[in-house]
Amino acid sequence: MTDSTASRGKFISFEGIDGAGKSTHIAFVAARVAAALEAQGKRVVSSREPGGTALGEKLRELLLHEKMHLETEALLMFASRREHIAQVIEPGLQRGDWVISDRFTDASFAYQGGGRGLDRAKMEALEQWVHPHLQPDLTLLFDVPLDVARARLDASRTLDKFEQEKTDFFAACRNEYLRRAAQFPERIVVIDSSKSIAEIQATLGGILDQLLQVID
Ligand SMILES: Nc1ncnc2c1ncn2[C@@H]1O[C@H](COP(=O)(O)OP(=O)(O)O)[C@@H](O)[C@H]1O
Ligand SMILES: Cc1cn([C@H]2C[C@H](O)[C@@H](COP(=O)(O)OP(=O)(O)O)O2)c(=O)[nH]c1=O
């Protein structure tokens, strides 16, 4: 938990390697939470990283399409995040709204740390600098075997810079995500995303019911 005051909203992040099915489930979760919050006059704020603010979306465009030094990439991810926290996440949580973010810092550990090999100590320093007192209340980690993710990606869209990476890269990202899930089991819930969309939604419904009990 990030805060003990009753009126503060909750922060949920979505994570997983590209093609795991994360985007497919965000609208479902947002609608479910919004329906539960309506009676209190609270809202769901859906956002994403990199991005989520006007500046962050410009950084996203660069990050997803330009080649750059690994450390530049990590710094820009955290620059986008800093803006996102200041403009969207913290104000939303303080209003009592629930904030749902398509990716947060676990993605930097997975992609820049695991995938690209940036020293974990540097990632931890950035995390401490940018959000020393903020963590998601819940992180949903959509996990699938690499071949399943690749087949889904190839069938669904034109690939960006990250999505064009090779199997080894995604294997390292996935390992780092799973390492983080083992390190923070109270925050990160691993969802078996090789199941059908209906089965996954049933699992998500159960997880949300538990989290939503706190506002009943
Ligand atoms: N559980 C699932 N079973 C079958 N196909 C899925 C499942 N989840 C997602 N997909 C499909 O896989 C593709 C990639 O899903 P998406 O949600 O965009 O992944 P991500 O956001 O994790 O990159 C989409 O075409 C989506 O419809
Ligand atoms: C937030 C974040 C994203 N990324 C990468 C992961 C994704 O490949 C990409 C964009 O994420 P995403 O929005 O999930 O892509 P899409 O809209 O195509 O589903 O940015 C990082 O490398 N580090 C980060 O810190």
PDB file of C-alpha atoms and ligand atoms in Angstrom:
ATOM      1  CA  MET A   1       0.000   0.000   0.000  1.00  0.00           C
ATOM      2  CA  THR A   2       1.271   3.478  -0.778  1.00  0.00           C
ATOM      3  CA  ASP A   3      -0.823   5.450   1.701  1.00  0.00           C
ATOM      4  CA  SER A   4      -2.981   4.793   4.706  1.00  0.00           C
ATOM      5  CA  THR A   5      -5.441   7.698   4.401  1.00  0.00           C
ATOM      6  CA  ALA A   6      -8.939   6.521   3.553  1.00  0.00           C
ATOM      7  CA  SER A   7      -9.650   9.006   0.776  1.00  0.00           C
ATOM      8  CA  ARG A   8      -6.568   8.378  -1.343  1.00  0.00           C
ATOM      9  CA  GLY A   9      -7.227   6.432  -4.551  1.00  0.00           C
ATOM     10  CA  LYS A  10      -5.488   3.263  -5.672  1.00  0.00           C
ATOM     11  CA  PHE A  11      -2.803   2.912  -8.296  1.00  0.00           C
ATOM     12  CA  ILE A  12      -2.856  -0.138 -10.598  1.00  0.00           C
ATOM     13  CA  SER A  13      -0.175  -0.823 -13.196  1.00  0.00           C
ATOM     14  CA  PHE A  14      -0.300  -3.280 -16.109  1.00  0.00           C
ATOM     15  CA  GLU A  15       2.864  -5.039 -17.235  1.00  0.00           C
ATOM     16  CA  GLY A  16       4.084  -7.773 -19.557  1.00  0.00           C
ATOM     17  CA  ILE A  17       6.248  -8.333 -22.610  1.00  0.00           C
ATOM     18  CA  ASP A  18       4.876  -7.031 -25.906  1.00  0.00           C
ATOM     19  CA  GLY A  19       2.120  -9.299 -27.194  1.00  0.00           C
ATOM     20  CA  ALA A  20       1.278 -10.739 -23.772  1.00  0.00           C
ATOM     21  CA  GLY A  21      -2.254  -9.321 -23.994  1.00  0.00           C
ATOM     22  CA  LYS A  22      -1.974  -6.453 -21.528  1.00  0.00           C
ATOM     23  CA  SER A  23      -3.814  -3.836 -23.637  1.00  0.00           C
ATOM     24  CA  THR A  24      -6.669  -6.278 -24.241  1.00  0.00           C
ATOM     25  CA  HIS A  25      -7.590  -6.250 -20.547  1.00  0.00           C
ATOM     26  CA  ILE A  26      -7.158  -2.616 -19.578  1.00  0.00           C
ATOM     27  CA  ALA A  27     -10.603  -1.470 -20.719  1.00  0.00           C
ATOM     28  CA  PHE A  28     -12.225  -4.382 -18.878  1.00  0.00           C
ATOM     29  CA  VAL A  29     -10.480  -3.503 -15.607  1.00  0.00           C
ATOM     30  CA  ALA A  30     -11.139   0.233 -16.029  1.00  0.00           C
ATOM     31  CA  ALA A  31     -14.862  -0.345 -16.637  1.00  0.00           C
ATOM     32  CA  ARG A  32     -15.156  -2.656 -13.645  1.00  0.00           C
ATOM     33  CA  VAL A  33     -13.439  -0.227 -11.295  1.00  0.00           C
ATOM     34  CA  ALA A  34     -15.341   2.769 -12.694  1.00  0.00           C
ATOM     35  CA  ALA A  35     -18.675   1.058 -12.029  1.00  0.00           C
ATOM     36  CA  ALA A  36     -17.663   0.376  -8.419  1.00  0.00           C
ATOM     37  CA  LEU A  37     -16.428   3.917  -7.808  1.00  0.00           C
ATOM     38  CA  GLU A  38     -19.366   5.723  -9.391  1.00  0.00           C
ATOM     39  CA  ALA A  39     -21.439   5.799  -6.202  1.00  0.00           C
ATOM     40  CA  GLN A  40     -18.645   7.698  -4.423  1.00  0.00           C
ATOM     41  CA  GLY A  41     -18.319  10.222  -7.234  1.00  0.00           C
ATOM     42  CA  LYS A  42     -14.788   8.953  -7.888  1.00  0.00           C
ATOM     43  CA  ARG A  43     -13.345   8.243 -11.313  1.00  0.00           C
ATOM     44  CA  VAL A  44     -10.849   6.004 -13.048  1.00  0.00           C
ATOM     45  CA  VAL A  45      -7.951   7.729 -14.761  1.00  0.00           C
ATOM     46  CA  SER A  46      -6.495   5.524 -17.518  1.00  0.00           C
ATOM     47  CA  SER A  47      -3.036   6.440 -18.673  1.00  0.00           C
ATOM     48  CA  ARG A  48       0.159   4.969 -20.086  1.00  0.00           C
ATOM     49  CA  GLU A  49       3.954   5.029 -20.081  1.00  0.00           C
ATOM     50  CA  PRO A  50       5.974   6.190 -21.755  1.00  0.00           C
ATOM     51  CA  GLY A  51       3.426   8.983 -22.254  1.00  0.00           C
ATOM     52  CA  GLY A  52       0.364  10.035 -20.304  1.00  0.00           C
ATOM     53  CA  THR A  53       1.092  13.781 -20.575  1.00  0.00           C
ATOM     54  CA  ALA A  54       1.659  16.103 -23.551  1.00  0.00           C
ATOM     55  CA  LEU A  55       5.413  16.081 -22.949  1.00  0.00           C
ATOM     56  CA  GLY A  56       5.433  12.357 -22.187  1.00  0.00           C
ATOM     57  CA  GLU A  57       3.713  11.570 -25.493  1.00  0.00           C
ATOM     58  CA  LYS A  58       6.452  13.488 -27.338  1.00  0.00           C
ATOM     59  CA  LEU A  59       9.061  11.470 -25.449  1.00  0.00           C
ATOM     60  CA  ARG A  60       7.143   8.285 -26.304  1.00  0.00           C
ATOM     61  CA  GLU A  61       7.363   9.097 -29.993  1.00  0.00           C
ATOM     62  CA  LEU A  62      11.159   9.408 -29.687  1.00  0.00           C
ATOM     63  CA  LEU A  63      11.535   6.353 -27.473  1.00  0.00           C
ATOM     64  CA  LEU A  64       9.528   4.039 -29.714  1.00  0.00           C
ATOM     65  CA  HIS A  65      11.086   5.104 -32.998  1.00  0.00           C
ATOM     66  CA  GLU A  66      14.592   6.579 -32.532  1.00  0.00           C
ATOM     67  CA  LYS A  67      17.793   4.672 -31.886  1.00  0.00           C
ATOM     68  CA  MET A  68      19.622   6.022 -28.831  1.00  0.00           C
ATOM     69  CA  HIS A  69      22.154   5.106 -26.174  1.00  0.00           C
ATOM     70  CA  LEU A  70      20.832   2.681 -23.586  1.00  0.00           C
ATOM     71  CA  GLU A  71      21.251   5.185 -20.756  1.00  0.00           C
ATOM     72  CA  THR A  72      19.526   7.920 -22.771  1.00  0.00           C
ATOM     73  CA  GLU A  73      16.622   5.523 -23.211  1.00  0.00           C
ATOM     74  CA  ALA A  74      16.447   4.788 -19.478  1.00  0.00           C
ATOM     75  CA  LEU A  75      16.680   8.473 -18.561  1.00  0.00           C
ATOM     76  CA  LEU A  76      13.935   9.454 -21.001  1.00  0.00           C
ATOM     77  CA  MET A  77      11.676   6.697 -19.661  1.00  0.00           C
ATOM     78  CA  PHE A  78      12.114   8.131 -16.178  1.00  0.00           C
ATOM     79  CA  ALA A  79      11.753  11.715 -17.458  1.00  0.00           C
ATOM     80  CA  SER A  80       8.386  10.782 -18.957  1.00  0.00           C
ATOM     81  CA  ARG A  81       7.489   9.060 -15.676  1.00  0.00           C
ATOM     82  CA  ARG A  82       8.453  12.088 -13.571  1.00  0.00           C
ATOM     83  CA  GLU A  83       6.064  14.257 -15.572  1.00  0.00           C
ATOM     84  CA  HIS A  84       3.355  11.592 -15.457  1.00  0.00           C
ATOM     85  CA  ILE A  85       3.579  11.325 -11.666  1.00  0.00           C
ATOM     86  CA  ALA A  86       3.492  15.107 -11.206  1.00  0.00           C
ATOM     87  CA  GLN A  87       0.661  15.832 -13.619  1.00  0.00           C
ATOM     88  CA  VAL A  88      -1.515  12.721 -13.609  1.00  0.00           C
ATOM     89  CA  ILE A  89      -0.776  10.040 -11.018  1.00  0.00           C
ATOM     90  CA  GLU A  90      -0.345  12.042  -7.801  1.00  0.00           C
ATOM     91  CA  PRO A  91      -3.157  14.556  -8.468  1.00  0.00           C
ATOM     92  CA  GLY A  92      -5.473  11.663  -9.396  1.00  0.00           C
ATOM     93  CA  LEU A  93      -4.697   9.651  -6.263  1.00  0.00           C
ATOM     94  CA  GLN A  94      -5.069  12.743  -4.084  1.00  0.00           C
ATOM     95  CA  ARG A  95      -8.535  13.409  -5.515  1.00  0.00           C
ATOM     96  CA  GLY A  96      -9.436   9.857  -4.510  1.00  0.00           C
ATOM     97  CA  ASP A  97      -9.574   8.647  -8.114  1.00  0.00           C
ATOM     98  CA  TRP A  98      -8.048   5.314  -9.104  1.00  0.00           C
ATOM     99  CA  VAL A  99      -5.206   5.529 -11.590  1.00  0.00           C
ATOM    100  CA  ILE A 100      -4.626   2.706 -14.070  1.00  0.00           C
ATOM    101  CA  SER A 101      -1.332   2.916 -15.928  1.00  0.00           C
ATOM    102  CA  ASP A 102      -0.382   0.816 -18.932  1.00  0.00           C
ATOM    103  CA  ARG A 103       3.200   0.191 -17.639  1.00  0.00           C
ATOM    104  CA  PHE A 104       5.260   1.831 -14.884  1.00  0.00           C
ATOM    105  CA  THR A 105       8.744   1.305 -13.411  1.00  0.00           C
ATOM    106  CA  ASP A 106       8.698  -2.507 -13.575  1.00  0.00           C
ATOM    107  CA  ALA A 107       8.836  -2.023 -17.366  1.00  0.00           C
ATOM    108  CA  SER A 108      12.095  -0.073 -17.040  1.00  0.00           C
ATOM    109  CA  PHE A 109      13.592  -2.854 -14.926  1.00  0.00           C
ATOM    110  CA  ALA A 110      12.378  -5.448 -17.461  1.00  0.00           C
ATOM    111  CA  TYR A 111      13.305  -3.679 -20.717  1.00  0.00           C
ATOM    112  CA  GLN A 112      16.241  -1.349 -19.953  1.00  0.00           C
ATOM    113  CA  GLY A 113      17.519  -3.564 -17.113  1.00  0.00           C
ATOM    114  CA  GLY A 114      16.726  -7.133 -18.233  1.00  0.00           C
ATOM    115  CA  GLY A 115      16.440  -6.704 -22.001  1.00  0.00           C
ATOM    116  CA  ARG A 116      19.209  -4.171 -22.583  1.00  0.00           C
ATOM    117  CA  GLY A 117      21.378  -5.057 -19.598  1.00  0.00           C
ATOM    118  CA  LEU A 118      21.541  -1.712 -17.798  1.00  0.00           C
ATOM    119  CA  ASP A 119      23.030  -2.150 -14.336  1.00  0.00           C
ATOM    120  CA  ARG A 120      20.267  -2.766 -11.822  1.00  0.00           C
ATOM    121  CA  ALA A 121      21.863  -0.364  -9.321  1.00  0.00           C
ATOM    122  CA  LYS A 122      21.389   2.461 -11.834  1.00  0.00           C
ATOM    123  CA  MET A 123      17.732   1.533 -12.268  1.00  0.00           C
ATOM    124  CA  GLU A 124      17.269   1.499  -8.503  1.00  0.00           C
ATOM    125  CA  ALA A 125      18.913   4.920  -8.225  1.00  0.00           C
ATOM    126  CA  LEU A 126      16.518   6.333 -10.834  1.00  0.00           C
ATOM    127  CA  GLU A 127      13.552   4.764  -9.088  1.00  0.00           C
ATOM    128  CA  GLN A 128      14.643   6.272  -5.759  1.00  0.00           C
ATOM    129  CA  TRP A 129      15.132   9.655  -7.365  1.00  0.00           C
ATOM    130  CA  VAL A 130      11.862   9.811  -9.302  1.00  0.00           C
ATOM    131  CA  HIS A 131       9.402   8.120  -6.944  1.00  0.00           C
ATOM    132  CA  PRO A 132      10.936   7.271  -3.562  1.00  0.00           C
ATOM    133  CA  HIS A 133       7.535   7.067  -1.851  1.00  0.00           C
ATOM    134  CA  LEU A 134       5.227   5.846  -4.595  1.00  0.00           C
ATOM    135  CA  GLN A 135       4.568   2.293  -5.798  1.00  0.00           C
ATOM    136  CA  PRO A 136       1.490   0.795  -7.418  1.00  0.00           C
ATOM    137  CA  ASP A 137      -0.979  -0.754  -4.953  1.00  0.00           C
ATOM    138  CA  LEU A 138      -1.394  -3.574  -7.455  1.00  0.00           C
ATOM    139  CA  THR A 139       0.601  -4.618 -10.514  1.00  0.00           C
ATOM    140  CA  LEU A 140      -0.959  -7.077 -12.950  1.00  0.00           C
ATOM    141  CA  LEU A 141       1.816  -8.906 -14.791  1.00  0.00           C
ATOM    142  CA  PHE A 142       0.547 -10.619 -17.950  1.00  0.00           C
ATOM    143  CA  ASP A 143       2.858 -13.539 -18.560  1.00  0.00           C
ATOM    144  CA  VAL A 144       3.051 -15.773 -21.644  1.00  0.00           C
ATOM    145  CA  PRO A 145       5.655 -17.996 -23.314  1.00  0.00           C
ATOM    146  CA  LEU A 146       7.697 -16.038 -25.852  1.00  0.00           C
ATOM    147  CA  ASP A 147       6.396 -17.889 -28.898  1.00  0.00           C
ATOM    148  CA  VAL A 148       2.795 -17.087 -27.954  1.00  0.00           C
ATOM    149  CA  ALA A 149       3.607 -13.381 -27.508  1.00  0.00           C
ATOM    150  CA  ARG A 150       5.478 -13.296 -30.823  1.00  0.00           C
ATOM    151  CA  ALA A 151       2.633 -14.982 -32.733  1.00  0.00           C
ATOM    152  CA  ARG A 152       0.101 -12.528 -31.265  1.00  0.00           C
ATOM    153  CA  LEU A 153       2.273  -9.535 -32.126  1.00  0.00           C
ATOM    154  CA  ASP A 154       2.959 -10.668 -35.681  1.00  0.00           C
ATOM    155  CA  ALA A 155      -0.755 -11.197 -36.271  1.00  0.00           C
ATOM    156  CA  SER A 156      -1.879  -7.882 -34.824  1.00  0.00           C
ATOM    157  CA  ARG A 157       0.194  -4.813 -35.799  1.00  0.00           C
ATOM    158  CA  THR A 158       3.129  -2.965 -37.335  1.00  0.00           C
ATOM    159  CA  LEU A 159       6.017  -3.384 -34.930  1.00  0.00           C
ATOM    160  CA  ASP A 160       7.768  -0.493 -33.133  1.00  0.00           C
ATOM    161  CA  LYS A 161      11.441  -0.349 -32.064  1.00  0.00           C
ATOM    162  CA  PHE A 162      10.997  -2.572 -29.012  1.00  0.00           C
ATOM    163  CA  GLU A 163       8.627  -5.015 -30.676  1.00  0.00           C
ATOM    164  CA  GLN A 164      11.221  -5.657 -33.411  1.00  0.00           C
ATOM    165  CA  GLU A 165      13.698  -7.005 -30.841  1.00  0.00           C
ATOM    166  CA  LYS A 166      14.759 -10.675 -30.970  1.00  0.00           C
ATOM    167  CA  THR A 167      13.692 -13.602 -28.788  1.00  0.00           C
ATOM    168  CA  ASP A 168      16.708 -13.280 -26.430  1.00  0.00           C
ATOM    169  CA  PHE A 169      15.723  -9.719 -25.610  1.00  0.00           C
ATOM    170  CA  PHE A 170      12.162 -10.699 -24.663  1.00  0.00           C
ATOM    171  CA  ALA A 171      13.405 -13.737 -22.744  1.00  0.00           C
ATOM    172  CA  ALA A 172      15.544 -11.402 -20.620  1.00  0.00           C
ATOM    173  CA  CYS A 173      12.644  -8.954 -20.165  1.00  0.00           C
ATOM    174  CA  ARG A 174      10.334 -11.749 -19.105  1.00  0.00           C
ATOM    175  CA  ASN A 175      12.905 -13.161 -16.654  1.00  0.00           C
ATOM    176  CA  GLU A 176      13.326  -9.768 -15.044  1.00  0.00           C
ATOM    177  CA  TYR A 177       9.551  -9.311 -14.750  1.00  0.00           C
ATOM    178  CA  LEU A 178       9.265 -12.709 -13.070  1.00  0.00           C
ATOM    179  CA  ARG A 179      12.206 -11.911 -10.786  1.00  0.00           C
ATOM    180  CA  ARG A 180      10.447  -8.698  -9.724  1.00  0.00           C
ATOM    181  CA  ALA A 181       7.204 -10.630  -9.143  1.00  0.00           C
ATOM    182  CA  ALA A 182       9.070 -13.004  -6.833  1.00  0.00           C
ATOM    183  CA  GLN A 183      10.698 -10.035  -5.061  1.00  0.00           C
ATOM    184  CA  PHE A 184       7.414  -8.156  -4.522  1.00  0.00           C
ATOM    185  CA  PRO A 185       4.745 -10.860  -4.207  1.00  0.00           C
ATOM    186  CA  GLU A 186       2.420  -8.625  -2.186  1.00  0.00           C
ATOM    187  CA  ARG A 187       2.242  -6.104  -5.036  1.00  0.00           C
ATOM    188  CA  ILE A 188       2.715  -8.030  -8.292  1.00  0.00           C
ATOM    189  CA  VAL A 189       0.151 -10.639  -9.362  1.00  0.00           C
ATOM    190  CA  VAL A 190       1.220 -12.868 -12.258  1.00  0.00           C
ATOM    191  CA  ILE A 191      -1.623 -13.605 -14.686  1.00  0.00           C
ATOM    192  CA  ASP A 192      -1.281 -16.651 -16.968  1.00  0.00           C
ATOM    193  CA  SER A 193      -1.977 -14.847 -20.208  1.00  0.00           C
ATOM    194  CA  SER A 194      -1.832 -17.968 -22.358  1.00  0.00           C
ATOM    195  CA  LYS A 195      -5.392 -18.706 -21.190  1.00  0.00           C
ATOM    196  CA  SER A 196      -8.469 -17.502 -23.056  1.00  0.00           C
ATOM    197  CA  ILE A 197      -9.575 -13.882 -22.736  1.00  0.00           C
ATOM    198  CA  ALA A 198     -12.723 -15.032 -20.861  1.00  0.00           C
ATOM    199  CA  GLU A 199     -10.700 -17.064 -18.340  1.00  0.00           C
ATOM    200  CA  ILE A 200      -8.332 -14.160 -17.746  1.00  0.00           C
ATOM    201  CA  GLN A 201     -11.238 -11.774 -17.200  1.00  0.00           C
ATOM    202  CA  ALA A 202     -12.702 -14.133 -14.608  1.00  0.00           C
ATOM    203  CA  THR A 203      -9.350 -14.118 -12.770  1.00  0.00           C
ATOM    204  CA  LEU A 204      -9.130 -10.329 -12.995  1.00  0.00           C
ATOM    205  CA  GLY A 205     -12.684  -9.990 -11.671  1.00  0.00           C
ATOM    206  CA  GLY A 206     -11.748 -11.953  -8.540  1.00  0.00           C
ATOM    207  CA  ILE A 207      -8.623  -9.872  -7.940  1.00  0.00           C
ATOM    208  CA  LEU A 208     -10.537  -6.612  -8.371  1.00  0.00           C
ATOM    209  CA  ASP A 209     -13.356  -7.707  -6.074  1.00  0.00           C
ATOM    210  CA  GLN A 210     -10.778  -8.097  -3.301  1.00  0.00           C
ATOM    211  CA  LEU A 211      -9.200  -4.716  -3.947  1.00  0.00           C
ATOM    212  CA  LEU A 212     -12.577  -2.993  -4.245  1.00  0.00           C
ATOM    213  CA  GLN A 213     -13.741  -4.342  -0.866  1.00  0.00           C
ATOM    214  CA  VAL A 214     -11.748  -1.549   0.749  1.00  0.00           C
ATOM    215  CA  ILE A 215     -14.178   1.060  -0.595  1.00  0.00           C
ATOM    216  CA  ASP A 216     -17.411  -0.820   0.244  1.00  0.00           C
TER     217      ASP A 216
HETATM  218  N1  LIG B   1      -5.743 -14.400 -24.053  1.00  0.00           N
HETATM  219  C1  LIG B   1      -5.651 -14.178 -25.370  1.00  0.00           C
HETATM  220  N2  LIG B   1      -5.909 -15.151 -26.240  1.00  0.00           N
HETATM  221  C2  LIG B   1      -5.803 -14.941 -27.577  1.00  0.00           C
HETATM  222  N3  LIG B   1      -5.443 -13.766 -28.142  1.00  0.00           N
HETATM  223  C3  LIG B   1      -5.173 -12.756 -27.324  1.00  0.00           C
HETATM  224  C4  LIG B   1      -5.254 -12.900 -25.897  1.00  0.00           C
HETATM  225  N4  LIG B   1      -4.931 -11.724 -25.335  1.00  0.00           N
HETATM  226  C5  LIG B   1      -4.642 -10.879 -26.347  1.00  0.00           C
HETATM  227  N5  LIG B   1      -4.789 -11.481 -27.536  1.00  0.00           N
HETATM  228  C6  LIG B   1      -4.556 -10.894 -28.862  1.00  0.00           C
HETATM  229  O1  LIG B   1      -3.144 -10.717 -28.994  1.00  0.00           O
HETATM  230  C7  LIG B   1      -2.841  -9.491 -29.655  1.00  0.00           C
HETATM  231  C8  LIG B   1      -1.905  -8.648 -28.759  1.00  0.00           C
HETATM  232  O2  LIG B   1      -2.630  -8.287 -27.579  1.00  0.00           O
HETATM  233  P1  LIG B   1      -2.364  -6.886 -26.835  1.00  0.00           P
HETATM  234  O3  LIG B   1      -3.400  -6.787 -25.763  1.00  0.00           O
HETATM  235  O4  LIG B   1      -2.284  -5.786 -27.844  1.00  0.00           O
HETATM  236  O5  LIG B   1      -0.930  -7.171 -26.206  1.00  0.00           O
HETATM  237  P2  LIG B   1       0.058  -6.205 -25.415  1.00  0.00           P
HETATM  238  O6  LIG B   1      -0.712  -4.960 -25.065  1.00  0.00           O
HETATM  239  O7  LIG B   1       0.427  -6.995 -24.210  1.00  0.00           O
HETATM  240  O8  LIG B   1       1.201  -5.974 -26.334  1.00  0.00           O
HETATM  241  C9  LIG B   1      -4.173  -8.820 -29.954  1.00  0.00           C
HETATM  242  O9  LIG B   1      -4.514  -9.090 -31.298  1.00  0.00           O
HETATM  243  C10 LIG B   1      -5.145  -9.493 -28.998  1.00  0.00           C
HETATM  244  O10 LIG B   1      -6.454  -9.551 -29.512  1.00  0.00           O
HETATM  245  C1  LIG B   2       7.314   2.264 -19.575  1.00  0.00           C
HETATM  246  C2  LIG B   2       8.367   1.593 -20.389  1.00  0.00           C
HETATM  247  C3  LIG B   2       8.063   1.034 -21.632  1.00  0.00           C
HETATM  248  N1  LIG B   2       9.029   0.443 -22.357  1.00  0.00           N
HETATM  249  C4  LIG B   2       8.693  -0.121 -23.694  1.00  0.00           C
HETATM  250  C5  LIG B   2       7.890  -1.392 -23.655  1.00  0.00           C
HETATM  251  C6  LIG B   2       7.059  -1.361 -24.914  1.00  0.00           C
HETATM  252  O1  LIG B   2       7.746  -2.078 -25.927  1.00  0.00           O
HETATM  253  C7  LIG B   2       7.047   0.109 -25.306  1.00  0.00           C
HETATM  254  C8  LIG B   2       5.683   0.748 -25.335  1.00  0.00           C
HETATM  255  O2  LIG B   2       4.857   0.090 -24.486  1.00  0.00           O
HETATM  256  P1  LIG B   2       3.328  -0.264 -24.822  1.00  0.00           P
HETATM  257  O3  LIG B   2       2.519   0.949 -24.626  1.00  0.00           O
HETATM  258  O4  LIG B   2       3.003  -1.459 -24.026  1.00  0.00           O
HETATM  259  O5  LIG B   2       3.311  -0.642 -26.352  1.00  0.00           O
HETATM  260  P2  LIG B   2       2.028  -0.898 -27.255  1.00  0.00           P
HETATM  261  O6  LIG B   2       1.177   0.337 -27.224  1.00  0.00           O
HETATM  262  O7  LIG B   2       2.678  -1.126 -28.576  1.00  0.00           O
HETATM  263  O8  LIG B   2       1.325  -2.065 -26.660  1.00  0.00           O
HETATM  264  O9  LIG B   2       7.893   0.810 -24.398  1.00  0.00           O
HETATM  265  C9  LIG B   2      10.326   0.371 -21.902  1.00  0.00           C
HETATM  266  O10 LIG B   2      11.230  -0.151 -22.590  1.00  0.00           O
HETATM  267  N2  LIG B   2      10.657   0.911 -20.676  1.00  0.00           N
HETATM  268  C10 LIG B   2       9.719   1.520 -19.903  1.00  0.00           C
HETATM  269  O11 LIG B   2      10.034   2.006 -18.791  1.00  0.00           O
END
